C-alpha positions as MATLAB code, in Angstrom:
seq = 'XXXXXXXXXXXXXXXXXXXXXXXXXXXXXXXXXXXXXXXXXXXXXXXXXXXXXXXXXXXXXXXXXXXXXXXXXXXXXXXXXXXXXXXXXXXXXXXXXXXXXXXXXXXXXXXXXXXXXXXXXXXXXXXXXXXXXXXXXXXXXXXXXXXXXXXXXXXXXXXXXXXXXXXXXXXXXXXXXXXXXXXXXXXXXXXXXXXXXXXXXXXXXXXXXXXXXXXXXXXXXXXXXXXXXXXXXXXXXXXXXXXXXXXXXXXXXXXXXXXXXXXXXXXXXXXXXXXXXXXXXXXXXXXXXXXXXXXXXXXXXXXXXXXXXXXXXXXXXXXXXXXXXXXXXXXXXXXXXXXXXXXXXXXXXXXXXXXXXXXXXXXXXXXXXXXXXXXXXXXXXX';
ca = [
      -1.256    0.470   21.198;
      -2.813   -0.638   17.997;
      -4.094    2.658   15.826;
      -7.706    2.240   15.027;
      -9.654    4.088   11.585;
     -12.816    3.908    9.431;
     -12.790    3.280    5.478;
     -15.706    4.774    3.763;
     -15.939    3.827    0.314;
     -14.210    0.714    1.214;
     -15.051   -1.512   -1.744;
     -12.696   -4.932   -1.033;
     -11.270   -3.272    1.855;
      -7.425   -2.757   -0.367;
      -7.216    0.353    2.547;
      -7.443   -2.194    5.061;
      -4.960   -4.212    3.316;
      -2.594   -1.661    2.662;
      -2.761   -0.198    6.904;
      -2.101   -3.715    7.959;
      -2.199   -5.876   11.215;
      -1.138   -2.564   13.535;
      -4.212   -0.726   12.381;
      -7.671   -1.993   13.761;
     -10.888   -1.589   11.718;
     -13.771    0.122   13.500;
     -16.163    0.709   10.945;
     -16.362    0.743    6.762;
     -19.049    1.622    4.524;
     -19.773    1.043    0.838;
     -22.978    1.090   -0.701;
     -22.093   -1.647   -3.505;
     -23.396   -5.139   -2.336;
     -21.345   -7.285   -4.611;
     -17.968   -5.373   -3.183;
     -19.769   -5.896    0.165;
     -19.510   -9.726   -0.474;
     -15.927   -9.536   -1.820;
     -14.882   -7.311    1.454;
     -16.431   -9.983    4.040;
     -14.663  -13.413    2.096;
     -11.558  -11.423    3.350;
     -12.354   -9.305    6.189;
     -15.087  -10.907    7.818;
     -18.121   -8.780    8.232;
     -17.635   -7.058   11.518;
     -18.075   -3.151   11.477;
     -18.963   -3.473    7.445;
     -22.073   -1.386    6.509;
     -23.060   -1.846    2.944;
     -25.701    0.633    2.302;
     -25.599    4.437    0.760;
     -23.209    6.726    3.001;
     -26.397    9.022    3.373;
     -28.080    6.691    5.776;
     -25.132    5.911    7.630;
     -26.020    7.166   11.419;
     -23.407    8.645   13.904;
     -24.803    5.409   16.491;
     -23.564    3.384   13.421;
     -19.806    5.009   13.596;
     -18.366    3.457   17.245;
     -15.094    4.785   19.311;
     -12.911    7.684   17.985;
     -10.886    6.878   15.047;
      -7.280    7.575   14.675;
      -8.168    7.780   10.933;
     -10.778    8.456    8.781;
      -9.866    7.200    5.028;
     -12.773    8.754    2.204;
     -11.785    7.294   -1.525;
     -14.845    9.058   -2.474;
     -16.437    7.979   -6.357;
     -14.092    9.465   -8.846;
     -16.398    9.281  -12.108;
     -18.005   13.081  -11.645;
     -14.051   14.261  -11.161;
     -12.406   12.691  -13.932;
     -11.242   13.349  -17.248;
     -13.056   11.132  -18.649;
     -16.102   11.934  -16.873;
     -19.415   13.777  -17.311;
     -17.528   17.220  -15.584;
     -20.462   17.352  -13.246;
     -17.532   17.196  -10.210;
     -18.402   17.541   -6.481;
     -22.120   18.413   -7.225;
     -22.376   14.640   -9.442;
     -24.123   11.963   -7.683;
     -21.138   10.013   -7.235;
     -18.666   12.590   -6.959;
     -20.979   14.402   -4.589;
     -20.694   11.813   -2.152;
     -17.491   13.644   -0.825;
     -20.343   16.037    1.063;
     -21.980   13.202    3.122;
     -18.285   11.985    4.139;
     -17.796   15.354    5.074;
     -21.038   15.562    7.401;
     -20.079   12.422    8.752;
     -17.126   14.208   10.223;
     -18.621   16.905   11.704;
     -20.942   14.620   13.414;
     -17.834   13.185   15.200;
     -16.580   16.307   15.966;
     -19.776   17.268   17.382;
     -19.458   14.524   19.821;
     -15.534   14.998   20.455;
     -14.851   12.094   18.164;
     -13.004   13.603   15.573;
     -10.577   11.004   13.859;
      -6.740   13.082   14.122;
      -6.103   11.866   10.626;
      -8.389   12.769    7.463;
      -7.049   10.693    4.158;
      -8.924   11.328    1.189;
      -8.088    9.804   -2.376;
      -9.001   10.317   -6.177;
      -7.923   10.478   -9.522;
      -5.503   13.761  -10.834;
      -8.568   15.640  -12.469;
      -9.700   16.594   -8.860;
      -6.639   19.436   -9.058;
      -8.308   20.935  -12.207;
     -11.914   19.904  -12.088;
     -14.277   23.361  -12.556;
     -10.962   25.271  -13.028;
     -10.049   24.411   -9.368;
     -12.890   24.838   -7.965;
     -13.791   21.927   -6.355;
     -10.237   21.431   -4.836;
     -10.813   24.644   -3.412;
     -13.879   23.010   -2.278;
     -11.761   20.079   -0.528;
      -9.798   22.478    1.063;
     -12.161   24.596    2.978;
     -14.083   21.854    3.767;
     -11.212   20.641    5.571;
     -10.691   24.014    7.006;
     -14.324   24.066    8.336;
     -13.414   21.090   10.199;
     -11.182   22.478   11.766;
      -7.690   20.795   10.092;
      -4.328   21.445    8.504;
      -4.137   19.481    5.232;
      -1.741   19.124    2.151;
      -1.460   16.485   -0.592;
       0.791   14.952   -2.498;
       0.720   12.788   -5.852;
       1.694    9.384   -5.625;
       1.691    6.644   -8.494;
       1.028    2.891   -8.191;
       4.411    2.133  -10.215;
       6.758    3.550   -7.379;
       5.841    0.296   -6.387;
       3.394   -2.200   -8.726;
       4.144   -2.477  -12.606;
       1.065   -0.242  -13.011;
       0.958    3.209  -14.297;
      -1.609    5.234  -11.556;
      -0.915    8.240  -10.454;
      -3.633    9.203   -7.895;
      -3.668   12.332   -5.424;
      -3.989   12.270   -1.597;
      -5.172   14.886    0.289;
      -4.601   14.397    4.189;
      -5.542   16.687    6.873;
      -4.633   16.703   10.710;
      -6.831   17.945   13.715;
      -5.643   21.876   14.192;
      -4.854   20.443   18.233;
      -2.187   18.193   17.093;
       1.276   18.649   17.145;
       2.632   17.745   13.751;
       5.898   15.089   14.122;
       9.005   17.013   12.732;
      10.417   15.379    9.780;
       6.877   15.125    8.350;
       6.531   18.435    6.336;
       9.245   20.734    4.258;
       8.988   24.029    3.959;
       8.798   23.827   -0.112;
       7.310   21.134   -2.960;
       9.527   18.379   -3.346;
       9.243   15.663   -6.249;
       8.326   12.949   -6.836;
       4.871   13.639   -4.449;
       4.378   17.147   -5.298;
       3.830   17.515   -8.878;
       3.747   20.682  -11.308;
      -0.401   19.928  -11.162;
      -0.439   19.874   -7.639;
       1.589   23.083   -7.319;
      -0.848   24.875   -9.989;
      -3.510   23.725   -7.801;
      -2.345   25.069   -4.562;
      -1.291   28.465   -6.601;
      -4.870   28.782   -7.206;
      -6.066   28.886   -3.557;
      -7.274   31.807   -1.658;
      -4.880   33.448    0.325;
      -6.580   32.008    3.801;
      -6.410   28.325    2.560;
      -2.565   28.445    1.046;
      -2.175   29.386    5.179;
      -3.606   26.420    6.209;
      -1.712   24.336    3.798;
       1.493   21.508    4.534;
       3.573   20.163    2.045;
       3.849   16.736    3.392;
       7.766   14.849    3.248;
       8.099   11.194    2.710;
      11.668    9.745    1.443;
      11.540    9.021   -2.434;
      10.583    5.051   -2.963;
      13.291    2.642   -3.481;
      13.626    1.990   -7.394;
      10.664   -0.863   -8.003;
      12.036   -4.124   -9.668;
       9.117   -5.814  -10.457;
       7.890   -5.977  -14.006;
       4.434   -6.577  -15.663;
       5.591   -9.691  -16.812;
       6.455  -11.272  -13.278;
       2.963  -11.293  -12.547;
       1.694  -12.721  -15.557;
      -0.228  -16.017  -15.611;
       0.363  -18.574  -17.927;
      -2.706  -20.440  -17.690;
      -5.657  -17.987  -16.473;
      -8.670  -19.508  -14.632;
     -10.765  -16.539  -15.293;
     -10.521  -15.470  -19.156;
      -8.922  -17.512  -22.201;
      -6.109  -16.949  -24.859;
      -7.430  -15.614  -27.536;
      -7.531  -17.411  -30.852;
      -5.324  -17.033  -33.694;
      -7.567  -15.007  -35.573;
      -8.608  -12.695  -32.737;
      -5.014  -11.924  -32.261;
      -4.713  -11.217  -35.922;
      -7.789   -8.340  -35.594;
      -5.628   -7.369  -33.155;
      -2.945   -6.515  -34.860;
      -5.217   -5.254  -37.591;
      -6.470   -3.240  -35.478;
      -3.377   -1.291  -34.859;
      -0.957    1.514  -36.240;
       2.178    1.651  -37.598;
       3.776    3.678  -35.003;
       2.523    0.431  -32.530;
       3.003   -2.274  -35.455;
       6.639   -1.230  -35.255;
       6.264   -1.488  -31.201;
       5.131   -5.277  -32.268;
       8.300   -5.665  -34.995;
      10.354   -4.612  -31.997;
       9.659   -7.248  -29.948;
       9.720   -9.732  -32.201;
      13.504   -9.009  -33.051;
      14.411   -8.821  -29.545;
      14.721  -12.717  -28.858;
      13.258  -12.825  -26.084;
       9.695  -13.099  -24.278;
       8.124   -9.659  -24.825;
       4.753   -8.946  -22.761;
       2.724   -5.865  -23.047;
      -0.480   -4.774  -22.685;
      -2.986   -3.025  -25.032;
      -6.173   -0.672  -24.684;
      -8.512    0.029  -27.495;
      -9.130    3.540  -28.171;
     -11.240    5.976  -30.296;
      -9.076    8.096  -32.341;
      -9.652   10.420  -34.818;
      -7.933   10.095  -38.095;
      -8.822   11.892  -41.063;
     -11.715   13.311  -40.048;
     -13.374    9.973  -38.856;
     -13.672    7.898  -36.177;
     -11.328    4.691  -35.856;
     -10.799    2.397  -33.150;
      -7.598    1.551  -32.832;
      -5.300   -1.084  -30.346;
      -2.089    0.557  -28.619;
       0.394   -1.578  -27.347;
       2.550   -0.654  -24.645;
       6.241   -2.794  -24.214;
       7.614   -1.060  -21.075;
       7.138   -3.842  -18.571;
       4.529   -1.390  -17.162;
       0.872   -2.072  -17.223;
      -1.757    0.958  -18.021;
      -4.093    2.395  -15.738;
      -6.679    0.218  -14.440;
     -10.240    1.040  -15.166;
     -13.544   -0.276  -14.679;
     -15.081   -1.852  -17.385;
     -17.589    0.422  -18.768;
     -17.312   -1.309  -21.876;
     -14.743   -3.432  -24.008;
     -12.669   -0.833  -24.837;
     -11.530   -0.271  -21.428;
     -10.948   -3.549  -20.630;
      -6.951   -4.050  -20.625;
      -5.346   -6.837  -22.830;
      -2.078   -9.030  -22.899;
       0.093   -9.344  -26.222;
       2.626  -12.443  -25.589;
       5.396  -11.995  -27.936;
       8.614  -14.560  -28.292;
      10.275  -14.507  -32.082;
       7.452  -14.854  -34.463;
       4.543  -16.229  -31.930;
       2.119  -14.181  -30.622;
      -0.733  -14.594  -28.812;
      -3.219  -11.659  -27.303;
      -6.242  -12.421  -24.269;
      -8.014  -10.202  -21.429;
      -5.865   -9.174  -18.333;
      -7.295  -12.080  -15.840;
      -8.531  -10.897  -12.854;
      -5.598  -12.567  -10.467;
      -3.171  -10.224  -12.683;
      -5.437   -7.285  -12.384;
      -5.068   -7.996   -8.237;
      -1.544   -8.287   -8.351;
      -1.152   -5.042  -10.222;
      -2.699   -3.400   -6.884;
      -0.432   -5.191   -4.995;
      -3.043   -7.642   -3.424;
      -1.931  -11.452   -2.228;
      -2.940  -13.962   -4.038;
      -4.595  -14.903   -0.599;
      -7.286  -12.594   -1.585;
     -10.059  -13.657   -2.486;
     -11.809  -12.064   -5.831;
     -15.069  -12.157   -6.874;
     -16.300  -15.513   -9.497;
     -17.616  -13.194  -12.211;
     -14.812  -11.869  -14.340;
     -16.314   -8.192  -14.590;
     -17.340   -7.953  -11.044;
     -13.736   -8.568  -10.183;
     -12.296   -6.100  -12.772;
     -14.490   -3.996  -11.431;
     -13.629   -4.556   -8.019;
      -9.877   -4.098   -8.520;
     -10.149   -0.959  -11.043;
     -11.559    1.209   -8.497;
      -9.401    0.129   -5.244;
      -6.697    1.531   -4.489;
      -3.030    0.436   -4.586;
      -1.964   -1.366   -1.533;
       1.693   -0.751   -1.394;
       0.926    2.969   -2.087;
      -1.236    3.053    1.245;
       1.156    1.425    3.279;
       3.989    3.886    2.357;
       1.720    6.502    3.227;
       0.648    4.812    6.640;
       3.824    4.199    7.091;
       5.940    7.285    6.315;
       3.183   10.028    7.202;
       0.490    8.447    9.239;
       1.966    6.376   11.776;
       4.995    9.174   12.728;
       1.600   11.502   13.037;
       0.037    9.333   15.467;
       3.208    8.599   17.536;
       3.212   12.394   18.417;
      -0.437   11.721   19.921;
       0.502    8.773   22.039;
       2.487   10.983   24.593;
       0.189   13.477   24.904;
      -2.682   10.837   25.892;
      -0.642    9.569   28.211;
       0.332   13.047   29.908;
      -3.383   13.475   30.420;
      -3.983    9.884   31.946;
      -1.524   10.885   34.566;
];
């Protein structure tokens, strides 16, 4: 019996990706039009709303979902954010999502399965606050819920730790084998743990610490999924390369001596950041050699757009990440198709979600959740 879900905040549908050919798509929503395009070049554009979430109606939503997936905006929650958190505009979306829910329970639709994703300053955001938020929310609704931490490179060459919170109808039995009775790395981190210290009393009795086996070691490196000859952005020139390196400190000059001396082909990736040295402002370039790409971001401006720094002996040459790489990072084909413009599909692929990460999830947690509901559906159709 294939397992059905929604995906608000779908963007190019990497949720959809990640569940795979068991799971059947019954509705998505995102309000961004030129995600909207990328989602229906690969997904066709059956049961795809693009509009705000607000003006989504129930009569919109069809059948019951086994799964409800919410990777609500993440800009109000993070770090590097305004701090506004779950009363932001974008942030604040997580409260439509929510009403959305209780409209399906208010017609017995209520999906078994609530995932919802977002960056690490959701633990900590308001001094807990809004997690605490999260949790009764969930509560309201009438579901069990934990979370667990769970970074891109388990799997990808891409440093991303991002936290999952899933709850489960209260009427469900939970399969065995899918919680432990204490925090267990790598998915529940000291952050996490802090977090769920900081719950009231009622909520911590709500709570499940979630088990899934620890990922194989990943053997991919950045540099496997490098292109030689990008379509979408150029090599730089020699003296861009050379402001590069200008550009950068001695602690990561030495990172750049390093490879040099190695004799071999060296790839690693760089980020320009504001720091501040001696009492002023500097930008500077850090370069990274660990066959591990940073974070991706959305481009808010050049200095969050990742770069490449090719070194073999004494050559080196610097560009942009191209957009395929930035794809393959999240563990998309290279069937999928990515939007023309190069910041619309930066864009596109900084704020997805990884798909490997999703299918472990799906995989491990979800579909061993949903096997426990199959018998009981069929106990009532007899």
């Amino acid at each position: 019996m294939p397992r059905t879900f929604y995906e608000f905040f779908a963007g190019g549908g990497m949720v959809r990706a990640g569940l795979g050919e068991n799971w059947v798509c019954l509705f998505a929503n995102d309000f961004d039009r030129k995600k909207g395009e990328t989602y229906k070049r690969n997904w066709g554009q059956d049961h795809l709303i693009v509009d705000d979430i607000r003006n989504i109606s129930p009569e919109e939503m069809p059948g019951r979902p086994d799964l409800v997936w919410g990777s609500f905006p993440c800009q109000d929650l993070s770090l590097a954010g305004g701090g506004a958190g779950l009363k932001g505009d974008r942030s604040g979306t997580f409260w439509p999502f929510i009403s959305h829910i209780q409209a399906l329970r208010d017609e017995s639709r209520a999906p078994a399965i609530i995932a919802l994703e977002n960056v690490l300053g959701t633990l900590t955001s308001h001094g807990g606050a809004d997690f605490t938020a999260i949790c009764q929310a969930l509560t309201d609704l009438g579901y069990t819920y934990g979370a667990i931490v769970a970074d891109a490179a388990h799997f990808v060459p891409q440093s991303r730790p991002r936290l999952f919170v899933i709850g489960v109808r209260n009427d469900m039995s939970i399969a065995p084998l899918t919680t432990t009775d204490e925090p267990k790395a790598p998915w529940h981190t000291n952050g996490l743990k802090n977090a769920y210290n900081r719950l009231p009393h009622d909520l911590q009795k709500n709570w499940q610490w979630w088990k899934l086996p620890k990922p194989k070691k990943r053997t991919s490196k950045f540099a496997d999924l490098v292109e030689d000859n990008p379509a979408s952005t150029p090599w730089h020139k020699p003296a861009e390369t050379t402001l590069l390196l200008s550009m950068m400190s001695e602690v990561n000059l030495a990172k750049v001596e390093t490879a040099k001396a190695s004799g071999s082909k060296m790839v690693g990736t760089i980020y320009k950041r504001t720091r501040h040295e001696h009492g002023i402002k500097v930008q500077r370039a850090e370069v990274r050699f660990d066959e591990i790409a940073g974070c991706l971001r959305t481009p808010a401006g050049g200095s969050s757009r990742q770069l490449i720094m090719v070194v073999e002996g004494s050559k080196i040459r610097s560009r942009l990440i191209s957009t395929r790489e930035t794809a393959r990072l999240m563990g998309l084909p290279d069937t999928y198709e990515l939007p023309d413009r190069y910041n619309e599909a930066y864009h596109l692929t900084g704020d997805g979600v990884a798909v490997p990460v999703v299918r472990y999830i799906a995989q491990h947690l979800f579909e061993k959740l949903i096997n426990e509901i199959e018998p009981a559906k069929n106990r009532e159709q007899a």
